Amino acid sequence: MEAVREAMQWLAVKLEGLLAATEPQDQARLAALSVVALAGAVLLTNAVLSVLRFARRELMLRPIASAPGGNPLLGHALVLLNAPKRGKGAWDVIEEWAAVKGNVCRFRILGTHSVVIADPGALKRVFQTKFKSYSKDLRLSYHPFLPILGTGLVTADGDLWQKQRLLMAPALRVDILDDIIPIAKRAVDRLSEKLRGFKGTGREVHLEEEFRLLTLQVIGEAILSLPPEECDRVFPQLYLPVMEEANRRVLLPHRKYLPTPDWFRFRSNITALNAYLVGLIRERWQARLAGQRPARDILDRILAALEASGTKWDAAIETQLCYEIKTFLLAGHETSAAMLMWSVFELSQNEAARRQVVEDAERAFGKANATPSRRAADEMAYTLSVLKEALRKYSVVPVVTRELLEDDTLAGYRIPAGTMITCQLQGVHNQWRDPTVFRPERFMPGGEYDEFDESIRPYMFLPFIQGPRNCLGQHLALLEVRGGG
Ligand code: HEM
């Protein structure tokens, strides 16, 4: 120890001497050189570590079948990017790989390795048993959405996610459910009136677009008590364009670096949307403080929970709530609209199923087309099975992705930390009998769903995934469509 101390002292004296002996401009040059050398050393160390990690993943993943068509430099990036040219989505290509290579296979995008799994036992481990080791994949799939969703629930992880989930779960899972039926019923009545206006005009109706506006109106009223005209004005103008740009960036990530007109529009729309939402949130909080009657919507229930927990109001809370609201809008409208559209499409093709849905509706709504009670909506069992079968057959969310934080074993394979896991929900849904046939009876008591072994049953139907990070709006989504009629 004494020898080390002496050596350090000697070095310090020598350095002091060197600095004292040099001119001030030489000292500046020496300092700049040291910074450059240090930065270079850090970069080099990182590069070496990245190469070592890459080589380790490459070696460990070798026993898993590789997807066809990759090249040594880009991996499978081009195959996925070219999917639209074949009239397919990237997710359909991944499913083709899984169909050929089995329920576990791997692919690579540049230096990122991904393992595709469509094995219910392995998915149980990812979503439930070891969910903490499988964090949200914020580096790739969710990355383009971060400027919009920030640390909202879908893109949050760790303690913040847990805290926010606990805060918001009661509002979405319990409190709002009774109110969602009249909200949905009013929105569907408005849409029916609008569609009647098309009758006999020969004009085309874009149902997908109409359903998107419908679910935005429902979620806008449920979260913020927004009147329908306000939803129709604000969201198509500010919210939908930013989501469209973020969606484009999933497969074309360079768009986020190019200062094109789209880039500037994206930035200014986000700024305007944030200002609008923060304004609403602040107004609401002040109204609470002034003792005004609460609005009974999701925002107000969250504010009540914050007040009850004694949270001190500040700008950080406003920003976080703004992220959460944008998250609900994203998570809650397009998925529900797609479920509705595929259900209506299938019912238009299937007379027998349509008759049973009409019978359900007549029982729940009565001859006067009254707003059904929660209990009456819950009893629309066949209609619920139609919605579930639409979610199974069309896998509205075909995949979700995770990043493995520590080495683990999945379906018998060792998977190294840093691997992306592509959970192929669509692949699981296609393991049912005659998967392309629309058969709501699968979900009726004693149907095919009940036949799966209990240990994997919940992992054979994953539209909302499973486990602690499952969809917080699933009850709301399934109820809004039945309650709206
Ligand atoms: C048919 C309609 C819907 C489908 C198929 C669906 C599907 C999903 C899926 C697959 C996830 C997991 C995403 C992941 O882990 O990467 C998810 C999460 C989530 N969904 Fe939904 N969703 C629907 C409707 C809704 C609605 C109506 C809302 C809210 C109003 C909502 C709010 C959320 C939230 C907040 C999360 C994040 C939960 C967490 O990470 O703790 N969803 N949803």
Short mmCIF file of C-alpha atoms and ligand atoms in Angstrom, two decimals:
data_model
loop_
_atom_site.label_atom_id
_atom_site.label_comp_id
_atom_site.label_asym_id
_atom_site.label_seq_id
_atom_site.Cartn_x
_atom_site.Cartn_y
_atom_site.Cartn_z
CA MET A 1 0.00 0.00 0.00
CA GLU A 2 2.86 2.31 0.99
CA ALA A 3 4.55 1.66 -2.38
CA VAL A 4 1.31 2.48 -4.30
CA ARG A 5 0.87 5.73 -2.34
CA GLU A 6 4.44 6.72 -3.11
CA ALA A 7 3.99 5.92 -6.81
CA MET A 8 0.78 8.05 -6.97
CA GLN A 9 2.54 10.94 -5.26
CA TRP A 10 5.41 10.66 -7.71
CA LEU A 11 2.98 10.67 -10.67
CA ALA A 12 1.10 13.69 -9.29
CA VAL A 13 4.35 15.63 -8.84
CA LYS A 14 5.50 14.74 -12.37
CA LEU A 15 2.11 15.81 -13.89
CA GLU A 16 2.15 19.03 -11.90
CA GLY A 17 5.61 19.68 -13.20
CA LEU A 18 4.57 18.94 -16.77
CA LEU A 19 1.58 21.29 -16.59
CA ALA A 20 3.62 24.01 -14.85
CA ALA A 21 6.36 23.73 -17.46
CA THR A 22 4.02 24.16 -20.45
CA GLU A 23 2.61 27.41 -21.87
CA PRO A 24 -1.08 28.19 -21.20
CA GLN A 25 -2.05 27.45 -24.85
CA ASP A 26 -0.21 24.11 -24.62
CA GLN A 27 -2.09 23.36 -21.42
CA ALA A 28 -5.40 24.00 -23.25
CA ARG A 29 -4.25 21.75 -26.09
CA LEU A 30 -3.23 19.07 -23.59
CA ALA A 31 -6.63 19.28 -21.90
CA ALA A 32 -8.47 19.07 -25.26
CA LEU A 33 -6.32 16.10 -26.26
CA SER A 34 -7.07 14.33 -22.99
CA VAL A 35 -10.84 14.83 -23.55
CA VAL A 36 -10.61 13.48 -27.10
CA ALA A 37 -8.48 10.53 -25.93
CA LEU A 38 -10.97 9.77 -23.15
CA ALA A 39 -13.97 9.98 -25.51
CA GLY A 40 -12.14 7.75 -27.99
CA ALA A 41 -11.38 5.20 -25.26
CA VAL A 42 -15.03 5.18 -24.14
CA LEU A 43 -16.26 4.77 -27.73
CA LEU A 44 -13.75 2.01 -28.40
CA THR A 45 -14.65 0.17 -25.19
CA ASN A 46 -18.36 0.44 -26.06
CA ALA A 47 -17.73 -0.80 -29.60
CA VAL A 48 -15.71 -3.78 -28.32
CA LEU A 49 -18.39 -4.59 -25.73
CA SER A 50 -21.13 -4.36 -28.38
CA VAL A 51 -19.23 -6.72 -30.67
CA LEU A 52 -18.67 -9.16 -27.78
CA ARG A 53 -22.35 -9.03 -26.80
CA PHE A 54 -23.36 -9.52 -30.44
CA ALA A 55 -21.03 -12.54 -30.77
CA ARG A 56 -22.36 -14.02 -27.53
CA ARG A 57 -25.99 -13.69 -28.69
CA GLU A 58 -25.08 -15.08 -32.11
CA LEU A 59 -23.46 -18.13 -30.50
CA MET A 60 -26.13 -18.76 -27.88
CA LEU A 61 -29.01 -18.40 -30.34
CA ARG A 62 -27.45 -20.71 -32.92
CA PRO A 63 -29.53 -23.79 -31.90
CA ILE A 64 -32.73 -21.88 -32.78
CA ALA A 65 -33.84 -22.10 -36.42
CA SER A 66 -33.08 -18.89 -38.32
CA ALA A 67 -35.76 -17.25 -40.48
CA PRO A 68 -35.12 -17.57 -44.21
CA GLY A 69 -33.91 -14.76 -46.44
CA GLY A 70 -31.55 -12.72 -44.23
CA ASN A 71 -28.13 -11.40 -45.26
CA PRO A 72 -24.97 -11.18 -43.09
CA LEU A 73 -24.92 -7.38 -42.90
CA LEU A 74 -28.55 -6.24 -42.60
CA GLY A 75 -30.04 -9.44 -41.24
CA HIS A 76 -33.75 -9.63 -42.15
CA ALA A 77 -34.35 -5.87 -42.32
CA LEU A 78 -34.95 -5.82 -46.08
CA VAL A 79 -37.29 -8.82 -46.02
CA LEU A 80 -39.47 -7.03 -43.45
CA LEU A 81 -39.27 -3.66 -45.20
CA ASN A 82 -40.30 -5.24 -48.50
CA ALA A 83 -43.32 -7.01 -46.99
CA PRO A 84 -45.78 -4.30 -48.19
CA LYS A 85 -44.59 -4.88 -51.78
CA ARG A 86 -45.94 -8.43 -51.40
CA GLY A 87 -49.22 -7.05 -50.07
CA LYS A 88 -48.31 -8.19 -46.53
CA GLY A 89 -47.55 -6.65 -43.16
CA ALA A 90 -44.19 -7.28 -41.46
CA TRP A 91 -46.13 -9.34 -38.89
CA ASP A 92 -47.52 -11.63 -41.63
CA VAL A 93 -43.95 -12.32 -42.79
CA ILE A 94 -42.94 -13.17 -39.22
CA GLU A 95 -45.88 -15.52 -39.03
CA GLU A 96 -44.85 -17.21 -42.28
CA TRP A 97 -41.43 -17.82 -40.71
CA ALA A 98 -42.99 -19.32 -37.61
CA ALA A 99 -45.23 -21.53 -39.79
CA VAL A 100 -42.16 -22.93 -41.57
CA LYS A 101 -39.69 -22.96 -38.67
CA GLY A 102 -41.98 -23.84 -35.77
CA ASN A 103 -43.18 -21.99 -32.66
CA VAL A 104 -39.69 -20.69 -31.88
CA CYS A 105 -37.41 -19.15 -34.52
CA ARG A 106 -35.07 -16.17 -34.76
CA PHE A 107 -34.32 -13.24 -37.02
CA ARG A 108 -32.03 -10.22 -36.95
CA ILE A 109 -32.33 -6.54 -37.84
CA LEU A 110 -28.77 -5.16 -38.17
CA GLY A 111 -27.18 -5.88 -34.75
CA THR A 112 -30.45 -6.66 -32.97
CA HIS A 113 -31.40 -10.30 -32.48
CA SER A 114 -35.03 -11.25 -32.07
CA VAL A 115 -36.58 -14.56 -31.10
CA VAL A 116 -40.12 -15.18 -32.33
CA ILE A 117 -42.31 -17.23 -30.02
CA ALA A 118 -45.80 -18.58 -30.61
CA ASP A 119 -45.58 -21.23 -27.91
CA PRO A 120 -48.24 -20.77 -25.18
CA GLY A 121 -45.98 -22.15 -22.40
CA ALA A 122 -43.15 -19.77 -23.35
CA LEU A 123 -45.59 -16.84 -23.57
CA LYS A 124 -46.82 -17.64 -20.07
CA ARG A 125 -43.24 -17.23 -18.86
CA VAL A 126 -42.80 -13.90 -20.68
CA PHE A 127 -46.13 -12.36 -19.65
CA GLN A 128 -46.57 -13.84 -16.21
CA THR A 129 -43.98 -16.02 -14.50
CA LYS A 130 -40.91 -13.89 -15.25
CA PHE A 131 -42.48 -10.70 -16.57
CA LYS A 132 -39.95 -8.50 -14.77
CA SER A 133 -37.12 -9.99 -16.86
CA TYR A 134 -38.98 -9.12 -20.07
CA SER A 135 -39.22 -5.35 -20.24
CA LYS A 136 -41.02 -3.30 -22.89
CA ASP A 137 -39.01 -3.07 -26.10
CA LEU A 138 -38.50 0.70 -26.08
CA ARG A 139 -35.47 0.57 -28.37
CA LEU A 140 -37.27 -0.68 -31.48
CA SER A 141 -41.04 -1.17 -31.78
CA TYR A 142 -42.19 1.43 -29.27
CA HIS A 143 -39.41 3.91 -30.00
CA PRO A 144 -41.30 5.96 -32.63
CA PHE A 145 -44.17 6.46 -30.17
CA LEU A 146 -42.06 7.79 -27.32
CA PRO A 147 -42.28 11.48 -28.38
CA ILE A 148 -46.07 11.12 -28.07
CA LEU A 149 -46.60 8.62 -25.26
CA GLY A 150 -43.50 9.42 -23.17
CA THR A 151 -43.78 7.62 -19.85
CA GLY A 152 -47.48 6.81 -20.27
CA LEU A 153 -48.57 3.38 -19.11
CA VAL A 154 -47.90 1.45 -22.32
CA THR A 155 -44.34 2.75 -22.65
CA ALA A 156 -43.40 2.98 -18.95
CA ASP A 157 -41.37 0.41 -17.07
CA GLY A 158 -40.23 -0.37 -13.53
CA ASP A 159 -41.43 1.56 -10.48
CA LEU A 160 -43.08 4.37 -12.43
CA TRP A 161 -45.18 1.87 -14.40
CA GLN A 162 -46.22 0.08 -11.19
CA LYS A 163 -47.19 3.33 -9.47
CA GLN A 164 -49.20 4.59 -12.45
CA ARG A 165 -50.89 1.23 -13.01
CA LEU A 166 -52.04 1.13 -9.39
CA LEU A 167 -53.30 4.69 -9.66
CA MET A 168 -55.27 4.17 -12.85
CA ALA A 169 -56.49 0.58 -12.75
CA PRO A 170 -59.61 1.26 -10.61
CA ALA A 171 -60.76 4.09 -12.91
CA LEU A 172 -60.57 1.94 -16.06
CA ARG A 173 -61.40 -1.48 -14.68
CA VAL A 174 -64.26 -0.72 -12.33
CA ASP A 175 -65.50 2.84 -11.99
CA ILE A 176 -66.15 3.80 -15.60
CA LEU A 177 -67.76 0.54 -16.72
CA ASP A 178 -71.34 1.44 -15.73
CA ASP A 179 -71.07 4.81 -17.45
CA ILE A 180 -69.54 3.46 -20.65
CA ILE A 181 -72.83 1.89 -21.80
CA PRO A 182 -74.84 5.13 -22.09
CA ILE A 183 -71.80 6.88 -23.60
CA ALA A 184 -71.43 4.16 -26.26
CA LYS A 185 -75.20 4.05 -26.87
CA ARG A 186 -75.32 7.81 -27.56
CA ALA A 187 -72.36 7.54 -29.96
CA VAL A 188 -73.91 4.60 -31.85
CA ASP A 189 -77.27 6.42 -32.10
CA ARG A 190 -75.45 9.41 -33.63
CA LEU A 191 -73.64 7.16 -36.10
CA SER A 192 -76.89 5.38 -37.05
CA GLU A 193 -78.47 8.75 -37.75
CA LYS A 194 -75.49 9.72 -39.90
CA LEU A 195 -75.61 6.42 -41.83
CA ARG A 196 -79.35 6.86 -42.46
CA GLY A 197 -78.39 10.07 -44.25
CA PHE A 198 -76.37 7.99 -46.74
CA LYS A 199 -79.32 5.74 -47.55
CA GLY A 200 -80.39 5.95 -51.20
CA THR A 201 -77.70 8.52 -52.09
CA GLY A 202 -75.34 6.03 -53.77
CA ARG A 203 -72.48 7.56 -51.81
CA GLU A 204 -69.76 5.25 -50.45
CA VAL A 205 -69.46 4.84 -46.68
CA HIS A 206 -66.00 4.15 -45.28
CA LEU A 207 -67.07 2.11 -42.28
CA GLU A 208 -63.51 1.74 -40.98
CA GLU A 209 -63.19 5.53 -40.80
CA GLU A 210 -66.67 5.92 -39.26
CA PHE A 211 -65.84 3.32 -36.58
CA ARG A 212 -62.58 5.09 -35.81
CA LEU A 213 -64.44 8.35 -35.23
CA LEU A 214 -67.04 6.47 -33.20
CA THR A 215 -64.53 4.88 -30.83
CA LEU A 216 -62.66 8.20 -30.51
CA GLN A 217 -65.94 9.85 -29.49
CA VAL A 218 -66.58 7.13 -26.91
CA ILE A 219 -63.08 7.28 -25.45
CA GLY A 220 -63.03 11.11 -25.64
CA GLU A 221 -66.24 11.32 -23.63
CA ALA A 222 -65.24 8.52 -21.23
CA ILE A 223 -61.85 10.07 -20.41
CA LEU A 224 -62.46 13.79 -20.71
CA SER A 225 -66.24 14.31 -21.08
CA LEU A 226 -65.54 15.85 -24.48
CA PRO A 227 -68.63 16.54 -26.59
CA PRO A 228 -68.65 14.64 -29.93
CA GLU A 229 -68.12 17.78 -32.05
CA GLU A 230 -64.99 18.57 -30.01
CA CYS A 231 -63.68 14.99 -30.51
CA ASP A 232 -64.37 15.22 -34.27
CA ARG A 233 -62.58 18.57 -34.41
CA VAL A 234 -59.49 17.99 -32.25
CA PHE A 235 -58.51 14.39 -32.80
CA PRO A 236 -58.56 14.14 -36.62
CA GLN A 237 -56.75 17.47 -36.79
CA LEU A 238 -54.03 16.93 -34.16
CA TYR A 239 -53.98 13.43 -32.83
CA LEU A 240 -54.51 11.15 -35.86
CA PRO A 241 -51.75 12.81 -37.99
CA VAL A 242 -49.13 12.34 -35.24
CA MET A 243 -50.09 8.70 -34.84
CA GLU A 244 -49.88 8.16 -38.60
CA GLU A 245 -46.36 9.64 -38.70
CA ALA A 246 -45.26 7.53 -35.70
CA ASN A 247 -46.64 4.41 -37.40
CA ARG A 248 -44.64 5.22 -40.55
CA ARG A 249 -41.48 5.54 -38.44
CA VAL A 250 -41.75 1.95 -37.17
CA LEU A 251 -40.49 0.62 -40.50
CA LEU A 252 -38.79 3.82 -41.71
CA PRO A 253 -36.92 5.05 -38.60
CA HIS A 254 -34.80 7.53 -40.63
CA ARG A 255 -37.92 9.72 -40.92
CA LYS A 256 -37.35 10.96 -37.41
CA TYR A 257 -33.99 12.52 -38.38
CA LEU A 258 -34.93 14.16 -41.69
CA PRO A 259 -36.19 17.76 -41.31
CA THR A 260 -38.93 17.34 -43.95
CA PRO A 261 -42.30 19.21 -43.89
CA ASP A 262 -43.76 16.03 -42.28
CA TRP A 263 -41.15 16.25 -39.50
CA PHE A 264 -42.06 19.89 -38.71
CA ARG A 265 -45.80 19.10 -38.89
CA PHE A 266 -45.27 16.21 -36.46
CA ARG A 267 -43.49 18.48 -33.96
CA SER A 268 -46.01 21.29 -34.16
CA ASN A 269 -49.01 18.93 -33.92
CA ILE A 270 -47.54 17.31 -30.78
CA THR A 271 -46.93 20.73 -29.23
CA ALA A 272 -50.49 21.84 -30.00
CA LEU A 273 -52.00 18.57 -28.74
CA ASN A 274 -50.00 18.75 -25.50
CA ALA A 275 -51.02 22.36 -24.93
CA TYR A 276 -54.68 21.44 -25.49
CA LEU A 277 -54.59 18.45 -23.11
CA VAL A 278 -52.54 20.14 -20.39
CA GLY A 279 -55.01 23.05 -20.53
CA LEU A 280 -57.91 20.65 -19.95
CA ILE A 281 -56.13 18.81 -17.13
CA ARG A 282 -55.18 22.04 -15.32
CA GLU A 283 -58.69 23.44 -15.67
CA ARG A 284 -60.09 20.24 -14.19
CA TRP A 285 -57.72 20.25 -11.23
CA GLN A 286 -58.54 23.88 -10.49
CA ALA A 287 -62.26 23.14 -10.71
CA ARG A 288 -61.75 20.37 -8.13
CA LEU A 289 -59.91 22.74 -5.83
CA ALA A 290 -62.72 25.28 -6.23
CA GLY A 291 -65.12 22.56 -5.04
CA GLN A 292 -67.05 22.30 -8.33
CA ARG A 293 -69.05 19.12 -9.03
CA PRO A 294 -66.73 16.44 -10.49
CA ALA A 295 -67.32 15.25 -14.06
CA ARG A 296 -67.41 11.47 -13.29
CA ASP A 297 -65.11 10.71 -16.21
CA ILE A 298 -61.81 8.76 -16.14
CA LEU A 299 -59.68 11.91 -15.73
CA ASP A 300 -61.72 13.02 -12.76
CA ARG A 301 -61.47 9.63 -11.09
CA ILE A 302 -57.70 9.72 -11.52
CA LEU A 303 -57.57 13.26 -10.10
CA ALA A 304 -59.66 12.09 -7.14
CA ALA A 305 -57.19 9.24 -6.53
CA LEU A 306 -54.28 11.72 -6.70
CA GLU A 307 -56.00 14.06 -4.28
CA ALA A 308 -56.77 11.19 -1.89
CA SER A 309 -53.12 10.12 -1.93
CA GLY A 310 -52.07 13.67 -0.94
CA THR A 311 -49.99 14.19 -4.09
CA LYS A 312 -48.66 17.72 -4.52
CA TRP A 313 -49.67 19.24 -7.87
CA ASP A 314 -46.86 20.36 -10.17
CA ALA A 315 -45.84 20.57 -13.83
CA ALA A 316 -44.44 17.01 -13.76
CA ILE A 317 -47.88 15.65 -12.83
CA GLU A 318 -49.53 17.61 -15.64
CA THR A 319 -47.02 16.18 -18.13
CA GLN A 320 -47.48 12.63 -16.85
CA LEU A 321 -51.28 12.88 -17.03
CA CYS A 322 -50.98 14.28 -20.55
CA TYR A 323 -48.92 11.17 -21.51
CA GLU A 324 -51.52 8.92 -19.91
CA ILE A 325 -54.41 10.51 -21.78
CA LYS A 326 -52.62 10.22 -25.11
CA THR A 327 -51.89 6.58 -24.21
CA PHE A 328 -55.59 5.85 -23.55
CA LEU A 329 -56.49 7.52 -26.84
CA LEU A 330 -53.94 5.43 -28.72
CA ALA A 331 -54.57 2.16 -26.92
CA GLY A 332 -58.32 2.59 -26.81
CA HIS A 333 -59.64 3.69 -30.16
CA GLU A 334 -58.01 1.99 -33.13
CA THR A 335 -58.03 -1.48 -31.58
CA SER A 336 -61.71 -1.23 -30.60
CA ALA A 337 -62.61 0.16 -34.05
CA ALA A 338 -60.83 -2.78 -35.74
CA MET A 339 -62.61 -5.29 -33.50
CA LEU A 340 -65.94 -3.69 -34.37
CA MET A 341 -65.20 -3.57 -38.07
CA TRP A 342 -64.19 -7.24 -38.35
CA SER A 343 -67.19 -8.31 -36.27
CA VAL A 344 -69.59 -6.37 -38.52
CA PHE A 345 -67.86 -7.73 -41.63
CA GLU A 346 -68.18 -11.34 -40.43
CA LEU A 347 -71.80 -10.84 -39.37
CA SER A 348 -72.58 -9.47 -42.83
CA GLN A 349 -71.33 -12.81 -44.23
CA ASN A 350 -73.00 -15.08 -41.69
CA GLU A 351 -76.79 -15.09 -41.48
CA ALA A 352 -77.05 -17.53 -38.54
CA ALA A 353 -74.60 -15.61 -36.35
CA ARG A 354 -76.32 -12.32 -37.25
CA ARG A 355 -79.67 -13.71 -36.11
CA GLN A 356 -78.25 -14.67 -32.73
CA VAL A 357 -76.69 -11.23 -32.24
CA VAL A 358 -80.02 -9.60 -33.08
CA GLU A 359 -81.74 -11.86 -30.52
CA ASP A 360 -79.17 -10.84 -27.89
CA ALA A 361 -79.75 -7.17 -28.70
CA GLU A 362 -83.54 -7.47 -28.59
CA ARG A 363 -83.31 -9.01 -25.13
CA ALA A 364 -80.91 -6.33 -23.85
CA PHE A 365 -82.33 -3.21 -25.54
CA GLY A 366 -86.01 -4.17 -25.68
CA LYS A 367 -88.43 -3.01 -28.37
CA ALA A 368 -87.94 0.65 -27.40
CA ASN A 369 -84.18 0.50 -28.07
CA ALA A 370 -83.53 1.59 -24.47
CA THR A 371 -80.06 1.85 -22.97
CA PRO A 372 -79.32 -1.58 -21.51
CA SER A 373 -78.28 -2.08 -17.92
CA ARG A 374 -74.78 -3.39 -17.18
CA ARG A 375 -76.28 -6.75 -16.28
CA ALA A 376 -78.26 -6.94 -19.54
CA ALA A 377 -75.10 -6.12 -21.53
CA ASP A 378 -73.17 -8.78 -19.59
CA GLU A 379 -75.81 -11.33 -20.60
CA MET A 380 -75.18 -10.82 -24.35
CA ALA A 381 -73.09 -14.00 -24.36
CA TYR A 382 -73.26 -14.78 -28.07
CA THR A 383 -72.36 -11.20 -29.03
CA LEU A 384 -69.37 -11.36 -26.68
CA SER A 385 -68.29 -14.59 -28.41
CA VAL A 386 -68.55 -12.84 -31.80
CA LEU A 387 -66.23 -10.08 -30.57
CA LYS A 388 -63.76 -12.60 -29.16
CA GLU A 389 -63.78 -14.64 -32.34
CA ALA A 390 -63.12 -11.47 -34.38
CA LEU A 391 -60.16 -10.74 -32.06
CA ARG A 392 -58.90 -14.31 -32.53
CA LYS A 393 -59.34 -14.59 -36.29
CA TYR A 394 -58.01 -11.11 -37.12
CA SER A 395 -55.52 -10.66 -34.25
CA VAL A 396 -56.03 -6.89 -34.04
CA VAL A 397 -52.69 -6.67 -32.20
CA PRO A 398 -50.67 -9.36 -34.05
CA VAL A 399 -47.48 -9.16 -32.00
CA VAL A 400 -46.06 -7.48 -28.94
CA THR A 401 -42.34 -7.20 -28.31
CA ARG A 402 -40.16 -7.36 -25.23
CA GLU A 403 -36.46 -7.04 -24.42
CA LEU A 404 -34.88 -9.75 -22.28
CA LEU A 405 -32.92 -8.19 -19.40
CA GLU A 406 -31.10 -11.31 -18.15
CA ASP A 407 -30.32 -14.73 -19.63
CA ASP A 408 -33.31 -17.05 -19.51
CA THR A 409 -34.65 -20.31 -20.92
CA LEU A 410 -37.68 -20.25 -23.22
CA ALA A 411 -39.26 -23.36 -24.74
CA GLY A 412 -36.07 -25.28 -23.90
CA TYR A 413 -33.66 -22.77 -25.52
CA ARG A 414 -31.13 -20.59 -23.66
CA ILE A 415 -31.78 -16.97 -24.62
CA PRO A 416 -29.14 -14.32 -23.86
CA ALA A 417 -29.85 -10.93 -22.27
CA GLY A 418 -30.38 -8.17 -24.83
CA THR A 419 -32.44 -10.36 -27.18
CA MET A 420 -35.75 -8.95 -28.41
CA ILE A 421 -38.66 -11.29 -27.97
CA THR A 422 -41.38 -11.10 -30.63
CA CYS A 423 -44.49 -12.57 -28.98
CA GLN A 424 -46.51 -13.78 -31.89
CA LEU A 425 -50.11 -13.54 -30.69
CA GLN A 426 -51.39 -14.08 -34.22
CA GLY A 427 -49.40 -17.34 -34.42
CA VAL A 428 -51.09 -18.61 -31.25
CA HIS A 429 -54.54 -17.71 -32.56
CA ASN A 430 -53.82 -19.67 -35.72
CA GLN A 431 -53.14 -22.84 -33.72
CA TRP A 432 -56.89 -23.27 -33.16
CA ARG A 433 -58.83 -25.83 -35.29
CA ASP A 434 -59.67 -24.47 -38.79
CA PRO A 435 -58.18 -21.10 -37.84
CA THR A 436 -59.49 -19.21 -40.86
CA VAL A 437 -63.12 -20.18 -40.15
CA PHE A 438 -65.17 -17.62 -38.18
CA ARG A 439 -66.89 -19.65 -35.46
CA PRO A 440 -68.09 -17.67 -32.38
CA GLU A 441 -69.25 -20.96 -30.76
CA ARG A 442 -65.60 -21.61 -29.89
CA PHE A 443 -66.07 -19.16 -27.01
CA MET A 444 -69.49 -20.37 -25.83
CA PRO A 445 -69.56 -22.65 -22.74
CA GLY A 446 -68.09 -26.08 -23.62
CA GLY A 447 -66.60 -24.70 -26.86
CA GLU A 448 -63.08 -25.11 -28.19
CA TYR A 449 -61.64 -22.58 -25.72
CA ASP A 450 -62.80 -24.70 -22.77
CA GLU A 451 -61.15 -27.78 -24.30
CA PHE A 452 -57.60 -26.40 -23.95
CA ASP A 453 -55.63 -27.68 -21.01
CA GLU A 454 -56.18 -25.39 -18.03
CA SER A 455 -52.45 -24.70 -17.66
CA ILE A 456 -52.20 -22.99 -21.06
CA ARG A 457 -55.84 -21.99 -21.76
CA PRO A 458 -55.40 -18.25 -21.10
CA TYR A 459 -52.33 -18.26 -23.35
CA MET A 460 -54.25 -19.67 -26.33
CA PHE A 461 -56.29 -16.46 -26.62
CA LEU A 462 -54.17 -13.36 -26.22
CA PRO A 463 -55.79 -10.30 -27.81
CA PHE A 464 -55.18 -8.37 -24.59
CA ILE A 465 -52.12 -10.46 -23.59
CA GLN A 466 -52.07 -11.79 -19.99
CA GLY A 467 -50.33 -11.12 -16.69
CA PRO A 468 -49.53 -7.91 -14.83
CA ARG A 469 -49.13 -5.88 -18.05
CA ASN A 470 -52.35 -7.01 -19.66
CA CYS A 471 -54.67 -4.52 -21.33
CA LEU A 472 -56.21 -2.16 -18.82
CA GLY A 473 -59.07 -1.29 -21.16
CA GLN A 474 -60.22 -4.79 -22.13
CA HIS A 475 -63.46 -4.75 -20.12
CA LEU A 476 -64.22 -1.27 -21.36
CA ALA A 477 -63.61 -2.31 -25.00
CA LEU A 478 -65.78 -5.42 -24.84
CA LEU A 479 -68.55 -3.58 -23.03
CA GLU A 480 -68.61 -0.45 -25.18
CA VAL A 481 -69.40 -2.49 -28.30
CA ARG A 482 -72.18 -4.54 -26.67
CA GLY A 483 -73.60 -1.54 -24.82
CA GLY A 484 -73.59 0.58 -27.99
CA GLY A 485 -75.67 -2.04 -29.79
C1 HEM B 1 -60.20 -4.44 -28.70
C2 HEM B 1 -59.57 -3.48 -28.09
C3 HEM B 1 -58.20 -3.59 -27.48
C4 HEM B 1 -57.18 -4.47 -27.73
C5 HEM B 1 -57.16 -5.62 -28.71
C6 HEM B 1 -56.08 -4.11 -26.85
C7 HEM B 1 -54.88 -4.78 -26.78
C8 HEM B 1 -53.85 -4.48 -25.90
C9 HEM B 1 -52.60 -5.20 -25.82
C10 HEM B 1 -52.21 -6.40 -26.68
C11 HEM B 1 -51.86 -4.62 -24.85
C12 HEM B 1 -50.45 -5.04 -24.40
C13 HEM B 1 -49.40 -4.23 -25.14
C14 HEM B 1 -48.00 -4.60 -24.74
O1 HEM B 1 -47.79 -5.14 -23.67
O2 HEM B 1 -47.06 -4.34 -25.49
C15 HEM B 1 -52.64 -3.53 -24.31
C16 HEM B 1 -52.20 -2.70 -23.29
C17 HEM B 1 -52.93 -1.62 -22.84
N1 HEM B 1 -54.18 -1.24 -23.24
FE1 HEM B 1 -55.36 -2.18 -24.58
N2 HEM B 1 -56.44 -3.02 -26.11
C18 HEM B 1 -57.74 -2.67 -26.45
C19 HEM B 1 -58.47 -1.63 -25.92
C20 HEM B 1 -58.05 -0.76 -24.95
C21 HEM B 1 -58.81 0.33 -24.41
C22 HEM B 1 -60.25 0.68 -24.81
C23 HEM B 1 -58.00 0.98 -23.51
C24 HEM B 1 -58.26 2.20 -22.64
C25 HEM B 1 -59.11 3.04 -22.70
C26 HEM B 1 -56.75 0.28 -23.47
C27 HEM B 1 -55.70 0.62 -22.65
C28 HEM B 1 -54.53 -0.11 -22.55
C29 HEM B 1 -53.44 0.26 -21.65
C30 HEM B 1 -53.42 1.46 -20.72
C31 HEM B 1 -52.44 -0.70 -21.83
C32 HEM B 1 -51.09 -0.76 -21.12
C33 HEM B 1 -51.19 -1.62 -19.86
C34 HEM B 1 -49.85 -1.73 -19.12
O3 HEM B 1 -48.80 -1.82 -19.76
O4 HEM B 1 -49.90 -1.74 -17.89
N3 HEM B 1 -56.81 -0.77 -24.35
N4 HEM B 1 -53.84 -3.47 -24.96
#
